[in-house]
Amino acid sequence: MQVTTKWDGDVRFQGKTESGFDVMMDGEQKQGGRPMEMMLLGVAGCSSYDVVGILKKSRQDIVDCVAVVSAERADAVPAVFTKIHIEFTISGRKLKESHVERAVRLSADEYCSASIMLKAGGIEVTHSYKIIEID
């Protein structure tokens, strides 16, 4: 896997993914997200991908999945992440809590490379979920 960044003036960088997508990063948040925010987006996307896929394979009638990732950082430079919490809000019809719990656990423990990598680096990564029943 390979990505490229190109300086775009001030503290802006244009990122390009191996799959051909462009992403703008800006340390001042005027024209793009900060790099550390992008890392959290990666964790959210990776874990959400797993949870949705597992629930679909379990034949759960999932309608929506929102992941909110909150993080704490060290006070000193480098201001590395020290704690990350991923909260999933899963909406669907007749979702079985046991299936949702299993999907979140499997993502956390076996599938989400992004969060597992951060956990292996000593970051405390926790997960929670809530289920919203859709009529």
PDB file of C-alpha atoms in Angstrom:
ATOM      1  CA  MET A   1       0.000   0.000   0.000  1.00  0.00           C
ATOM      2  CA  GLN A   2       1.261   3.458  -0.826  1.00  0.00           C
ATOM      3  CA  VAL A   3      -0.020   7.015  -0.450  1.00  0.00           C
ATOM      4  CA  THR A   4       1.485  10.330  -1.498  1.00  0.00           C
ATOM      5  CA  THR A   5       1.302  13.810  -0.037  1.00  0.00           C
ATOM      6  CA  LYS A   6       2.248  17.004  -1.839  1.00  0.00           C
ATOM      7  CA  TRP A   7       2.773  20.276  -0.040  1.00  0.00           C
ATOM      8  CA  ASP A   8       0.172  22.823  -1.141  1.00  0.00           C
ATOM      9  CA  GLY A   9       1.431  25.886   0.739  1.00  0.00           C
ATOM     10  CA  ASP A  10       1.216  27.003   4.364  1.00  0.00           C
ATOM     11  CA  VAL A  11       0.332  23.846   6.327  1.00  0.00           C
ATOM     12  CA  ARG A  12      -1.815  22.242   3.602  1.00  0.00           C
ATOM     13  CA  PHE A  13      -1.051  18.933   1.976  1.00  0.00           C
ATOM     14  CA  GLN A  14      -2.840  17.210  -0.885  1.00  0.00           C
ATOM     15  CA  GLY A  15      -2.990  13.478  -0.266  1.00  0.00           C
ATOM     16  CA  LYS A  16      -3.513  10.850  -2.940  1.00  0.00           C
ATOM     17  CA  THR A  17      -4.397   7.270  -2.133  1.00  0.00           C
ATOM     18  CA  GLU A  18      -3.138   4.262  -4.031  1.00  0.00           C
ATOM     19  CA  SER A  19      -6.719   3.703  -5.169  1.00  0.00           C
ATOM     20  CA  GLY A  20      -6.740   7.166  -6.787  1.00  0.00           C
ATOM     21  CA  PHE A  21      -8.658   9.347  -4.331  1.00  0.00           C
ATOM     22  CA  ASP A  22      -7.615  12.838  -3.264  1.00  0.00           C
ATOM     23  CA  VAL A  23      -7.751  14.076   0.312  1.00  0.00           C
ATOM     24  CA  MET A  24      -6.880  17.557   1.573  1.00  0.00           C
ATOM     25  CA  MET A  25      -5.162  17.925   4.932  1.00  0.00           C
ATOM     26  CA  ASP A  26      -4.650  21.274   6.622  1.00  0.00           C
ATOM     27  CA  GLY A  27      -3.012  21.863   9.982  1.00  0.00           C
ATOM     28  CA  GLU A  28      -5.152  24.968  10.443  1.00  0.00           C
ATOM     29  CA  GLN A  29      -8.417  23.202   9.468  1.00  0.00           C
ATOM     30  CA  LYS A  30      -9.351  25.808   6.871  1.00  0.00           C
ATOM     31  CA  GLN A  31      -9.293  23.551   3.825  1.00  0.00           C
ATOM     32  CA  GLY A  32      -9.094  20.038   5.156  1.00  0.00           C
ATOM     33  CA  GLY A  33      -8.871  17.822   8.184  1.00  0.00           C
ATOM     34  CA  ARG A  34      -5.825  17.562  10.380  1.00  0.00           C
ATOM     35  CA  PRO A  35      -3.652  14.465   9.922  1.00  0.00           C
ATOM     36  CA  MET A  36      -4.541  13.080  13.369  1.00  0.00           C
ATOM     37  CA  GLU A  37      -8.239  13.514  12.551  1.00  0.00           C
ATOM     38  CA  MET A  38      -7.616  11.530   9.371  1.00  0.00           C
ATOM     39  CA  MET A  39      -6.166   8.710  11.470  1.00  0.00           C
ATOM     40  CA  LEU A  40      -9.360   8.613  13.523  1.00  0.00           C
ATOM     41  CA  LEU A  41     -11.432   8.637  10.323  1.00  0.00           C
ATOM     42  CA  GLY A  42      -9.441   5.610   9.204  1.00  0.00           C
ATOM     43  CA  VAL A  43     -10.282   3.798  12.437  1.00  0.00           C
ATOM     44  CA  ALA A  44     -13.965   4.742  12.087  1.00  0.00           C
ATOM     45  CA  GLY A  45     -14.114   3.610   8.472  1.00  0.00           C
ATOM     46  CA  CYS A  46     -12.233   0.375   9.065  1.00  0.00           C
ATOM     47  CA  SER A  47     -14.304  -0.697  12.053  1.00  0.00           C
ATOM     48  CA  SER A  48     -17.607   0.389  10.474  1.00  0.00           C
ATOM     49  CA  TYR A  49     -16.772  -1.607   7.340  1.00  0.00           C
ATOM     50  CA  ASP A  50     -16.317  -4.696   9.519  1.00  0.00           C
ATOM     51  CA  VAL A  51     -19.421  -4.184  11.662  1.00  0.00           C
ATOM     52  CA  VAL A  52     -21.722  -3.585   8.680  1.00  0.00           C
ATOM     53  CA  GLY A  53     -20.278  -6.531   6.762  1.00  0.00           C
ATOM     54  CA  ILE A  54     -20.588  -8.916   9.700  1.00  0.00           C
ATOM     55  CA  LEU A  55     -24.179  -7.842  10.401  1.00  0.00           C
ATOM     56  CA  LYS A  56     -25.144  -8.264   6.737  1.00  0.00           C
ATOM     57  CA  LYS A  57     -23.592 -11.747   6.669  1.00  0.00           C
ATOM     58  CA  SER A  58     -25.587 -12.513   9.823  1.00  0.00           C
ATOM     59  CA  ARG A  59     -28.728 -11.569   7.874  1.00  0.00           C
ATOM     60  CA  GLN A  60     -29.484  -8.639  10.142  1.00  0.00           C
ATOM     61  CA  ASP A  61     -31.706  -5.939   8.617  1.00  0.00           C
ATOM     62  CA  ILE A  62     -29.264  -3.073   9.177  1.00  0.00           C
ATOM     63  CA  VAL A  63     -30.351   0.343   7.880  1.00  0.00           C
ATOM     64  CA  ASP A  64     -27.602   2.633   9.204  1.00  0.00           C
ATOM     65  CA  CYS A  65     -24.316   2.583  11.073  1.00  0.00           C
ATOM     66  CA  VAL A  66     -22.693   5.661  12.581  1.00  0.00           C
ATOM     67  CA  ALA A  67     -19.353   5.454  14.381  1.00  0.00           C
ATOM     68  CA  VAL A  68     -18.236   8.319  16.594  1.00  0.00           C
ATOM     69  CA  VAL A  69     -14.568   8.076  17.519  1.00  0.00           C
ATOM     70  CA  SER A  70     -13.350  10.090  20.501  1.00  0.00           C
ATOM     71  CA  ALA A  71      -9.695  10.311  21.432  1.00  0.00           C
ATOM     72  CA  GLU A  72      -7.448  11.657  24.147  1.00  0.00           C
ATOM     73  CA  ARG A  73      -3.911  12.785  23.417  1.00  0.00           C
ATOM     74  CA  ALA A  74      -0.784  13.159  25.510  1.00  0.00           C
ATOM     75  CA  ASP A  75      -0.107  16.637  26.859  1.00  0.00           C
ATOM     76  CA  ALA A  76       3.529  16.614  25.748  1.00  0.00           C
ATOM     77  CA  VAL A  77       4.995  16.593  22.249  1.00  0.00           C
ATOM     78  CA  PRO A  78       4.611  14.264  20.471  1.00  0.00           C
ATOM     79  CA  ALA A  79       0.907  14.478  21.313  1.00  0.00           C
ATOM     80  CA  VAL A  80       0.191  10.825  20.583  1.00  0.00           C
ATOM     81  CA  PHE A  81      -3.186   9.247  21.148  1.00  0.00           C
ATOM     82  CA  THR A  82      -3.464   7.664  24.593  1.00  0.00           C
ATOM     83  CA  LYS A  83      -7.107   6.556  24.520  1.00  0.00           C
ATOM     84  CA  ILE A  84      -9.586   5.973  21.711  1.00  0.00           C
ATOM     85  CA  HIS A  85     -13.252   5.098  22.101  1.00  0.00           C
ATOM     86  CA  ILE A  86     -15.471   3.998  19.208  1.00  0.00           C
ATOM     87  CA  GLU A  87     -19.213   4.286  19.770  1.00  0.00           C
ATOM     88  CA  PHE A  88     -21.439   2.655  17.172  1.00  0.00           C
ATOM     89  CA  THR A  89     -25.072   3.584  16.657  1.00  0.00           C
ATOM     90  CA  ILE A  90     -26.647   0.764  14.671  1.00  0.00           C
ATOM     91  CA  SER A  91     -30.123   1.265  13.239  1.00  0.00           C
ATOM     92  CA  GLY A  92     -32.231  -1.496  11.774  1.00  0.00           C
ATOM     93  CA  ARG A  93     -35.246  -3.724  11.957  1.00  0.00           C
ATOM     94  CA  LYS A  94     -35.402  -6.491  14.572  1.00  0.00           C
ATOM     95  CA  LEU A  95     -31.654  -6.380  15.166  1.00  0.00           C
ATOM     96  CA  LYS A  96     -30.485  -9.006  17.629  1.00  0.00           C
ATOM     97  CA  GLU A  97     -28.276  -7.484  20.293  1.00  0.00           C
ATOM     98  CA  SER A  98     -26.146 -10.625  20.387  1.00  0.00           C
ATOM     99  CA  HIS A  99     -25.326 -10.157  16.692  1.00  0.00           C
ATOM    100  CA  VAL A 100     -24.442  -6.482  17.143  1.00  0.00           C
ATOM    101  CA  GLU A 101     -22.247  -7.274  20.157  1.00  0.00           C
ATOM    102  CA  ARG A 102     -20.515 -10.036  18.194  1.00  0.00           C
ATOM    103  CA  ALA A 103     -19.909  -7.774  15.173  1.00  0.00           C
ATOM    104  CA  VAL A 104     -18.362  -5.044  17.329  1.00  0.00           C
ATOM    105  CA  ARG A 105     -16.228  -7.577  19.228  1.00  0.00           C
ATOM    106  CA  LEU A 106     -14.981  -9.302  16.060  1.00  0.00           C
ATOM    107  CA  SER A 107     -14.052  -5.975  14.519  1.00  0.00           C
ATOM    108  CA  ALA A 108     -12.214  -4.926  17.688  1.00  0.00           C
ATOM    109  CA  ASP A 109     -10.407  -8.208  18.314  1.00  0.00           C
ATOM    110  CA  GLU A 110      -9.843  -9.777  14.900  1.00  0.00           C
ATOM    111  CA  TYR A 111     -10.606  -7.695  11.813  1.00  0.00           C
ATOM    112  CA  CYS A 112     -10.050  -3.932  12.062  1.00  0.00           C
ATOM    113  CA  SER A 113      -6.370  -3.568  11.209  1.00  0.00           C
ATOM    114  CA  ALA A 114      -6.404   0.143  12.054  1.00  0.00           C
ATOM    115  CA  SER A 115      -7.670  -0.142  15.636  1.00  0.00           C
ATOM    116  CA  ILE A 116      -5.757  -3.365  16.319  1.00  0.00           C
ATOM    117  CA  MET A 117      -2.528  -1.692  15.149  1.00  0.00           C
ATOM    118  CA  LEU A 118      -3.108   1.270  17.471  1.00  0.00           C
ATOM    119  CA  LYS A 119      -3.914  -1.071  20.362  1.00  0.00           C
ATOM    120  CA  ALA A 120      -0.691  -2.999  19.690  1.00  0.00           C
ATOM    121  CA  GLY A 121       1.136   0.331  19.993  1.00  0.00           C
ATOM    122  CA  GLY A 122      -0.082   0.754  23.557  1.00  0.00           C
ATOM    123  CA  ILE A 123      -3.174   2.875  22.967  1.00  0.00           C
ATOM    124  CA  GLU A 124      -6.238   1.978  25.015  1.00  0.00           C
ATOM    125  CA  VAL A 125      -8.986   1.292  22.453  1.00  0.00           C
ATOM    126  CA  THR A 126     -12.533   0.702  23.699  1.00  0.00           C
ATOM    127  CA  HIS A 127     -15.856   0.142  21.964  1.00  0.00           C
ATOM    128  CA  SER A 128     -19.537   0.551  22.750  1.00  0.00           C
ATOM    129  CA  TYR A 129     -22.761   0.360  20.796  1.00  0.00           C
ATOM    130  CA  LYS A 130     -26.380   1.318  20.908  1.00  0.00           C
ATOM    131  CA  ILE A 131     -29.183  -0.071  18.814  1.00  0.00           C
ATOM    132  CA  ILE A 132     -31.998   1.968  17.325  1.00  0.00           C
ATOM    133  CA  GLU A 133     -35.041  -0.024  16.238  1.00  0.00           C
ATOM    134  CA  ILE A 134     -36.576   1.190  12.976  1.00  0.00           C
ATOM    135  CA  ASP A 135     -40.240   0.377  12.308  1.00  0.00           C
TER     136      ASP A 135
END
